[in-house]
């Protein structure tokens, strides 16, 4: 019975979790940066013992996933020397203004996962019970 349950769990979880994960991320994404970094790279991997929800782990922009999700120091400045012709001058730039303010609980991925995980547990319980019920009816 263990193999049958595992097969049913993998089959149904992937089918249900992938679109719900992407939909939840897309609803919470508030900018094009969120869409490009977090939503477009959303993946779901189903294993026998758990479900892995991923976002921001693939692609060219995976290095900025953490600052996009949790925010950054918007007042961070970078100083450098600029030049126009022979004239040199000091330049100060705010290099993190495009990020949100720091947020410990995340803005897009973590709240979506927090909402989706109980639903995945319920799906696993329902699938297990249904598989047992169907096996008993066949006997």
Coordinates of N, CA, C and O in Angstrom, one line a residue:
X1 N 0.8 -1.2 0.0 CA 0.0 0.0 0.0 C 0.9 1.3 0.0 O 0.5 2.3 -0.5
X2 N 2.1 1.2 0.5 CA 3.0 2.4 0.6 C 3.3 2.9 -0.7 O 3.3 4.1 -0.9
X3 N 3.6 2.1 -1.7 CA 4.0 2.5 -3.0 C 2.8 3.2 -3.7 O 3.0 4.2 -4.4
X4 N 1.7 2.6 -3.5 CA 0.5 3.2 -4.2 C 0.2 4.6 -3.6 O -0.2 5.5 -4.3
X5 N 0.3 4.7 -2.3 CA 0.0 6.0 -1.7 C 1.1 7.1 -2.1 O 0.7 8.2 -2.5
X6 N 2.3 6.7 -2.2 CA 3.4 7.6 -2.6 C 3.1 8.0 -4.1 O 3.3 9.2 -4.4
X7 N 2.8 7.1 -4.9 CA 2.5 7.4 -6.3 C 1.3 8.4 -6.4 O 1.4 9.4 -7.2
X8 N 0.3 8.2 -5.7 CA -0.9 9.1 -5.7 C -0.5 10.4 -5.2 O -1.0 11.5 -5.7
X9 N 0.2 10.5 -4.1 CA 0.6 11.8 -3.5 C 1.5 12.6 -4.5 O 1.2 13.8 -4.7
X10 N 2.5 11.9 -5.1 CA 3.3 12.7 -6.1 C 2.4 13.2 -7.3 O 2.6 14.3 -7.7
X11 N 1.6 12.3 -7.8 CA 0.7 12.7 -8.9 C -0.2 13.9 -8.6 O -0.2 14.8 -9.4
X12 N -0.9 13.8 -7.6 CA -1.9 14.9 -7.2 C -1.2 16.1 -6.7 O -1.7 17.2 -7.0
X13 N -0.2 16.0 -5.9 CA 0.5 17.2 -5.3 C 1.1 18.1 -6.4 O 0.9 19.3 -6.4
X14 N 1.8 17.5 -7.3 CA 2.4 18.3 -8.4 C 1.4 19.0 -9.2 O 1.5 20.2 -9.6
X15 N 0.3 18.3 -9.6 CA -0.7 18.9 -10.4 C -1.4 20.0 -9.7 O -1.8 21.0 -10.3
X16 N -1.6 20.0 -8.4 CA -2.3 21.0 -7.7 C -1.4 22.1 -7.2 O -1.7 23.3 -7.3
X17 N -0.2 21.7 -6.7 CA 0.7 22.7 -6.1 C 1.3 23.7 -7.0 O 1.4 24.9 -6.7
X18 N 1.7 23.2 -8.2 CA 2.4 24.1 -9.1 C 1.6 25.4 -9.5 O 2.1 26.5 -9.4
X19 N 0.4 25.2 -10.0 CA -0.4 26.4 -10.4 C -0.8 27.3 -9.2 O -0.8 28.5 -9.3
X20 N -1.0 26.7 -8.0 CA -1.4 27.4 -6.8 C -0.2 28.2 -6.3 O -0.3 29.4 -5.9
X21 N 1.0 27.7 -6.4 CA 2.2 28.4 -6.0 C 2.5 29.6 -6.9 O 2.7 30.7 -6.4
X22 N 2.4 29.4 -8.2 CA 2.6 30.5 -9.1 C 1.5 31.6 -8.9 O 1.8 32.8 -9.0
X23 N 0.3 31.1 -8.8 CA -0.8 32.1 -8.6 C -0.7 32.9 -7.4 O -0.9 34.1 -7.4
X24 N -0.3 32.3 -6.3 CA -0.1 33.0 -5.0 C 1.0 34.0 -5.1 O 0.9 35.1 -4.6
X25 N 2.1 33.6 -5.7 CA 3.2 34.5 -5.9 C 2.9 35.7 -6.8 O 3.2 36.8 -6.5
X26 N 2.2 35.4 -7.8 CA 1.8 36.5 -8.8 C 0.8 37.5 -8.1 O 0.9 38.7 -8.4
X27 N -0.1 37.0 -7.2 CA -1.0 37.9 -6.5 C -0.3 38.8 -5.6 O -0.7 40.0 -5.4
X28 N 0.8 38.3 -4.9 CA 1.5 39.2 -4.0 C 2.6 40.0 -4.6 O 3.1 41.0 -3.9
X29 N 3.1 39.7 -5.8 CA 4.1 40.5 -6.4 C 3.6 41.8 -6.8 O 2.6 42.0 -7.4
X30 N 4.3 42.9 -6.3 CA 3.8 44.2 -6.5 C 4.6 45.0 -7.5 O 4.3 46.2 -7.8
X31 N 5.7 44.5 -8.1 CA 6.5 45.2 -9.0 C 7.0 44.3 -10.1 O 6.9 43.0 -10.0
X32 N 7.5 44.9 -11.2 CA 8.1 44.1 -12.3 C 9.3 43.3 -11.8 O 9.6 42.2 -12.2
X33 N 10.0 43.9 -10.8 CA 11.2 43.2 -10.3 C 10.8 41.9 -9.5 O 11.4 40.8 -9.7
X34 N 9.7 42.0 -8.7 CA 9.1 40.8 -8.1 C 8.7 39.8 -9.1 O 9.0 38.6 -8.9
X35 N 8.0 40.2 -10.1 CA 7.6 39.3 -11.2 C 8.8 38.6 -11.8 O 8.8 37.3 -12.0
X36 N 9.8 39.3 -12.2 CA 10.9 38.8 -12.9 C 11.8 37.8 -12.0 O 12.2 36.8 -12.5
X37 N 12.0 38.2 -10.8 CA 12.9 37.5 -9.9 C 12.2 36.3 -9.2 O 12.7 35.2 -9.1
X38 N 11.0 36.6 -8.7 CA 10.4 35.6 -7.8 C 9.3 34.8 -8.5 O 9.3 33.6 -8.3
X39 N 8.5 35.4 -9.3 CA 7.4 34.6 -9.9 C 7.8 33.8 -11.1 O 7.4 32.6 -11.2
X40 N 8.6 34.3 -11.9 CA 9.0 33.6 -13.2 C 9.9 32.4 -12.9 O 10.0 31.5 -13.7
X41 N 10.5 32.4 -11.7 CA 11.4 31.3 -11.4 C 10.8 30.3 -10.4 O 11.5 29.5 -9.8
X42 N 9.5 30.4 -10.2 CA 8.8 29.5 -9.2 C 8.8 28.1 -9.7 O 8.4 27.8 -10.8
X43 N 9.1 27.1 -8.8 CA 9.1 25.7 -9.1 C 8.6 24.9 -7.9 O 8.7 25.4 -6.7
X44 N 8.0 23.8 -8.1 CA 7.6 22.9 -7.1 C 8.2 21.5 -7.4 O 8.1 21.0 -8.5
X45 N 8.8 20.9 -6.3 CA 9.4 19.6 -6.5 C 8.7 18.7 -5.4 O 8.7 19.1 -4.2
X46 N 8.1 17.6 -5.8 CA 7.4 16.7 -4.9 C 8.3 15.5 -4.7 O 8.8 14.9 -5.6
X47 N 8.5 15.2 -3.4 CA 9.3 14.0 -3.0 C 8.4 13.1 -2.2 O 7.3 13.5 -1.9
X48 N 8.9 12.0 -1.8 CA 8.1 11.0 -1.1 C 7.8 11.5 0.3 O 6.7 11.2 0.9
X49 N 8.7 12.3 0.9 CA 8.5 12.8 2.3 C 8.1 14.2 2.4 O 7.7 14.7 3.5
X50 N 8.2 15.0 1.4 CA 7.9 16.5 1.5 C 7.7 17.1 0.1 O 7.8 16.5 -0.9
X51 N 7.3 18.4 0.1 CA 7.2 19.2 -1.1 C 8.1 20.4 -0.9 O 8.1 21.0 0.1
X52 N 8.9 20.6 -2.0 CA 9.8 21.7 -2.0 C 9.3 22.8 -2.8 O 9.1 22.7 -4.0
X53 N 9.0 24.0 -2.2 CA 8.5 25.2 -2.9 C 9.7 26.1 -3.1 O 10.3 26.5 -2.2
X54 N 10.0 26.4 -4.4 CA 11.2 27.2 -4.7 C 10.8 28.4 -5.5 O 9.9 28.4 -6.3
X55 N 11.5 29.5 -5.3 CA 11.3 30.7 -6.0 C 12.6 31.5 -6.0 O 13.2 31.7 -4.9
X56 N 13.1 32.0 -7.1 CA 14.3 32.8 -7.2 C 15.6 32.0 -7.2 O 16.6 32.6 -7.0
X57 N 15.5 30.7 -7.4 CA 16.7 29.8 -7.3 C 17.3 29.6 -8.6 O 18.4 28.9 -8.7
X58 N 16.7 30.0 -9.7 CA 17.2 29.8 -11.0 C 17.2 31.1 -11.8 O 16.6 32.0 -11.5
X59 N 18.1 31.1 -12.8 CA 18.1 32.3 -13.7 C 19.2 33.2 -13.4 O 20.0 33.0 -12.4
X60 N 19.4 34.2 -14.2 CA 20.4 35.2 -14.0 C 20.3 36.1 -12.8 O 21.2 36.6 -12.3
X61 N 19.1 36.2 -12.3 CA 18.8 37.2 -11.2 C 18.7 36.5 -9.9 O 18.3 37.1 -8.9
X62 N 19.2 35.2 -9.8 CA 19.1 34.5 -8.5 C 20.0 35.2 -7.4 O 19.7 35.0 -6.2
X63 N 20.9 36.0 -7.7 CA 21.8 36.6 -6.7 C 21.0 37.7 -6.0 O 21.4 38.1 -4.9
X64 N 20.0 38.3 -6.6 CA 19.3 39.4 -5.9 C 18.0 38.9 -5.3 O 17.1 39.7 -4.9
X65 N 17.7 37.6 -5.2 CA 16.5 37.1 -4.7 C 16.3 37.5 -3.2 O 15.2 38.0 -2.8
X66 N 17.3 37.4 -2.4 CA 17.1 37.7 -1.0 C 16.8 39.2 -0.8 O 15.9 39.5 0.0
X67 N 17.5 40.1 -1.4 CA 17.1 41.5 -1.2 C 15.7 41.9 -1.7 O 15.0 42.7 -1.2
X68 N 15.3 41.2 -2.8 CA 14.0 41.5 -3.4 C 12.9 41.0 -2.4 O 11.9 41.7 -2.2
X69 N 13.1 39.8 -1.8 CA 12.1 39.3 -0.9 C 12.1 40.0 0.4 O 11.0 40.3 0.9
X70 N 13.2 40.2 1.0 CA 13.3 40.7 2.4 C 13.6 42.2 2.4 O 13.7 42.8 3.5
X71 N 13.8 42.8 1.3 CA 14.1 44.3 1.3 C 15.6 44.5 1.6 O 16.4 43.6 1.7
X72 N 15.9 45.8 1.7 CA 17.3 46.2 1.9 C 17.4 47.5 2.6 O 16.4 48.1 2.9
X73 N 18.6 48.0 2.8 CA 18.8 49.3 3.4 C 18.7 50.3 2.3 O 19.6 50.6 1.5
X74 N 17.5 51.0 2.2 CA 17.2 51.9 1.1 C 18.1 53.2 1.2 O 18.2 53.9 0.2
X75 N 18.7 53.4 2.3 CA 19.6 54.6 2.4 C 21.0 54.3 2.1 O 21.9 55.1 2.3
X76 N 21.3 53.1 1.7 CA 22.7 52.7 1.4 C 23.2 53.6 0.3 O 22.6 53.8 -0.7
X77 N 24.4 54.1 0.5 CA 25.0 55.0 -0.6 C 26.3 54.4 -1.0 O 27.1 53.7 -0.3
X78 N 26.7 54.6 -2.3 CA 27.9 54.3 -2.9 C 28.6 55.6 -3.4 O 27.9 56.3 -4.1
X79 N 29.8 55.8 -3.1 CA 30.5 57.0 -3.5 C 31.6 56.5 -4.5 O 32.3 55.5 -4.3
X80 N 31.8 57.3 -5.5 CA 32.9 57.1 -6.5 C 33.2 58.4 -7.1 O 32.5 59.4 -7.0
X81 N 34.3 58.4 -7.9 CA 34.8 59.6 -8.5 C 34.3 59.6 -10.0 O 34.6 58.6 -10.7
X82 N 33.7 60.6 -10.4 CA 33.2 60.7 -11.8 C 34.2 61.6 -12.6 O 35.0 62.4 -12.0
X83 N 34.0 61.6 -13.9 CA 34.9 62.5 -14.7 C 34.2 62.9 -16.0 O 33.6 62.0 -16.7
X84 N 34.3 64.1 -16.3 CA 33.8 64.7 -17.6 C 35.0 65.4 -18.2 O 35.3 66.5 -17.7
X85 N 35.5 64.9 -19.2 CA 36.7 65.5 -19.8 C 37.9 65.5 -18.8 O 38.2 64.4 -18.2
X86 N 38.4 66.6 -18.5 CA 39.5 66.7 -17.5 C 39.0 67.0 -16.1 O 39.8 66.9 -15.1
X87 N 37.7 67.3 -16.0 CA 37.2 67.7 -14.7 C 36.8 66.4 -13.9 O 36.0 65.6 -14.4
X88 N 37.2 66.3 -12.6 CA 36.8 65.2 -11.8 C 35.9 65.7 -10.7 O 36.0 66.8 -10.2
X89 N 35.0 64.8 -10.2 CA 34.0 65.2 -9.2 C 33.6 64.0 -8.4 O 33.7 62.9 -8.9
X90 N 33.1 64.2 -7.2 CA 32.6 63.2 -6.3 C 31.1 62.9 -6.7 O 30.3 63.8 -6.8
X91 N 30.7 61.6 -6.8 CA 29.4 61.2 -7.0 C 28.9 60.3 -5.9 O 29.6 59.4 -5.5
X92 N 27.7 60.6 -5.4 CA 27.0 59.7 -4.4 C 25.7 59.2 -5.0 O 24.9 60.0 -5.4
X93 N 25.6 57.9 -4.9 CA 24.4 57.2 -5.5 C 23.7 56.4 -4.4 O 24.4 55.7 -3.6
X94 N 22.4 56.4 -4.3 CA 21.6 55.5 -3.5 C 21.4 54.2 -4.3 O 20.7 54.2 -5.3
X95 N 22.1 53.1 -3.9 CA 22.2 51.9 -4.7 C 21.1 50.9 -4.4 O 21.1 49.8 -5.0
X96 N 20.2 51.1 -3.4 CA 19.2 50.2 -3.0 C 17.8 50.8 -3.0 O 17.0 50.2 -2.4
X97 N 17.6 51.9 -3.6 CA 16.3 52.5 -3.6 C 15.2 51.7 -4.3 O 14.1 51.9 -4.0
X98 N 15.6 50.9 -5.2 CA 14.6 50.1 -5.9 C 14.0 48.9 -5.1 O 13.0 48.3 -5.4
X99 N 14.7 48.6 -3.9 CA 14.3 47.6 -3.0 C 13.2 48.1 -2.0 O 13.2 49.3 -1.8
X100 N 12.5 47.2 -1.5 CA 11.5 47.6 -0.4 C 12.3 47.7 0.9 O 13.5 47.4 1.0
X101 N 11.6 48.3 1.9 CA 12.2 48.3 3.2 C 12.4 46.9 3.8 O 11.7 46.0 3.4
X102 N 13.3 46.8 4.7 CA 13.6 45.5 5.3 C 12.3 44.9 6.0 O 11.6 45.7 6.7
X103 N 12.0 43.7 5.7 CA 10.9 43.0 6.3 C 11.3 41.6 6.7 O 11.6 40.8 5.8
X104 N 11.2 41.3 8.0 CA 11.7 40.0 8.5 C 11.0 38.8 7.9 O 11.5 37.8 7.6
X105 N 9.7 39.0 7.8 CA 8.8 37.8 7.3 C 8.7 37.7 5.8 O 8.0 36.9 5.3
X106 N 9.4 38.5 5.0 CA 9.3 38.5 3.6 C 8.1 39.2 3.1 O 7.2 39.6 3.8
X107 N 8.1 39.4 1.8 CA 7.0 40.1 1.2 C 6.1 39.3 0.2 O 4.9 39.5 0.1
X108 N 6.8 38.4 -0.5 CA 6.1 37.6 -1.5 C 6.1 36.1 -1.2 O 5.1 35.5 -1.1
X109 N 7.3 35.5 -1.2 CA 7.5 34.1 -1.1 C 7.0 33.5 0.2 O 6.2 32.6 0.3
X110 N 7.5 34.1 1.3 CA 7.2 33.5 2.6 C 5.7 33.6 3.0 O 5.2 32.6 3.5
X111 N 5.0 34.7 2.8 CA 3.6 34.7 3.0 C 2.8 33.7 2.2 O 1.9 33.1 2.6
X112 N 3.2 33.6 0.9 CA 2.6 32.6 0.0 C 2.8 31.2 0.5 O 1.8 30.4 0.5
X113 N 4.0 30.9 0.9 CA 4.3 29.5 1.4 C 3.5 29.3 2.7 O 3.0 28.2 2.9
X114 N 3.4 30.3 3.6 CA 2.7 30.1 4.8 C 1.2 29.8 4.6 O 0.6 29.1 5.3
X115 N 0.7 30.4 3.5 CA -0.7 30.1 3.2 C -0.9 28.8 2.5 O -1.9 28.1 2.7
X116 N 0.1 28.3 1.7 CA 0.0 27.1 0.9 C 0.3 25.8 1.6 O -0.3 24.8 1.3
X117 N 1.2 25.9 2.6 CA 1.6 24.7 3.3 C 0.4 23.9 4.0 O 0.3 22.7 3.8
X118 N -0.4 24.6 4.7 CA -1.6 23.9 5.3 C -2.5 23.2 4.3 O -3.0 22.1 4.5
X119 N -2.6 23.9 3.1 CA -3.4 23.3 2.1 C -2.8 22.1 1.5 O -3.5 21.1 1.2
X120 N -1.5 22.0 1.4 CA -0.8 20.8 0.9 C -0.9 19.7 1.9 O -1.0 18.5 1.5
X121 N -0.8 20.0 3.2 CA -1.0 19.0 4.2 C -2.4 18.4 4.1 O -2.5 17.1 4.2
X122 N -3.4 19.2 4.0 CA -4.8 18.7 3.8 C -4.9 17.8 2.6 O -5.6 16.8 2.6
X123 N -4.3 18.2 1.5 CA -4.3 17.5 0.2 C -3.7 16.1 0.5 O -4.2 15.1 0.0
X124 N -2.5 16.0 1.2 CA -1.9 14.7 1.4 C -2.8 13.8 2.3 O -2.9 12.7 2.0
X125 N -3.4 14.4 3.3 CA -4.3 13.6 4.1 C -5.5 13.1 3.3 O -5.8 11.9 3.4
X126 N -6.1 14.0 2.5 CA -7.3 13.6 1.7 C -6.9 12.5 0.7 O -7.6 11.5 0.5
X127 N -5.7 12.7 0.1 CA -5.3 11.7 -0.9 C -5.0 10.3 -0.3 O -5.3 9.3 -0.8
X128 N -4.4 10.3 0.9 CA -4.1 9.1 1.6 C -5.4 8.4 2.0 O -5.5 7.2 1.7
X129 N -6.3 9.1 2.5 CA -7.6 8.5 2.9 C -8.3 8.0 1.7 O -8.9 6.9 1.7
X130 N -8.3 8.7 0.6 CA -9.0 8.3 -0.6 C -8.4 7.0 -1.2 O -9.1 6.1 -1.7
X131 N -7.0 7.0 -1.2 CA -6.3 5.8 -1.7 C -6.7 4.6 -0.9 O -6.9 3.5 -1.4
X132 N -6.7 4.7 0.5 CA -7.1 3.6 1.3 C -8.5 3.2 1.0 O -8.8 2.0 0.9
X133 N -9.4 4.1 0.9 CA -10.8 3.8 0.6 C -11.0 3.1 -0.7 O -11.7 2.1 -0.8
X134 N -10.3 3.5 -1.7 CA -10.4 2.9 -3.0 C -9.8 1.5 -3.0 O -10.3 0.6 -3.6
X135 N -8.7 1.3 -2.2 CA -8.1 -0.1 -2.1 C -9.1 -1.0 -1.3 O -9.2 -2.2 -1.7
X136 N -9.8 -0.5 -0.3 CA -10.8 -1.3 0.4 C -12.0 -1.7 -0.5 O -12.5 -2.8 -0.4
X137 N -12.4 -0.8 -1.3 CA -13.5 -1.1 -2.2 C -13.2 -2.1 -3.3 O -14.1 -2.9 -3.7
X138 N -11.9 -2.2 -3.7 CA -11.5 -3.2 -4.7 C -11.6 -4.6 -4.1 O -11.7 -5.5 -4.8
X139 N -11.4 -4.7 -2.8 CA -11.4 -6.0 -2.2 C -12.7 -6.6 -2.0 O -13.7 -6.8 -2.2

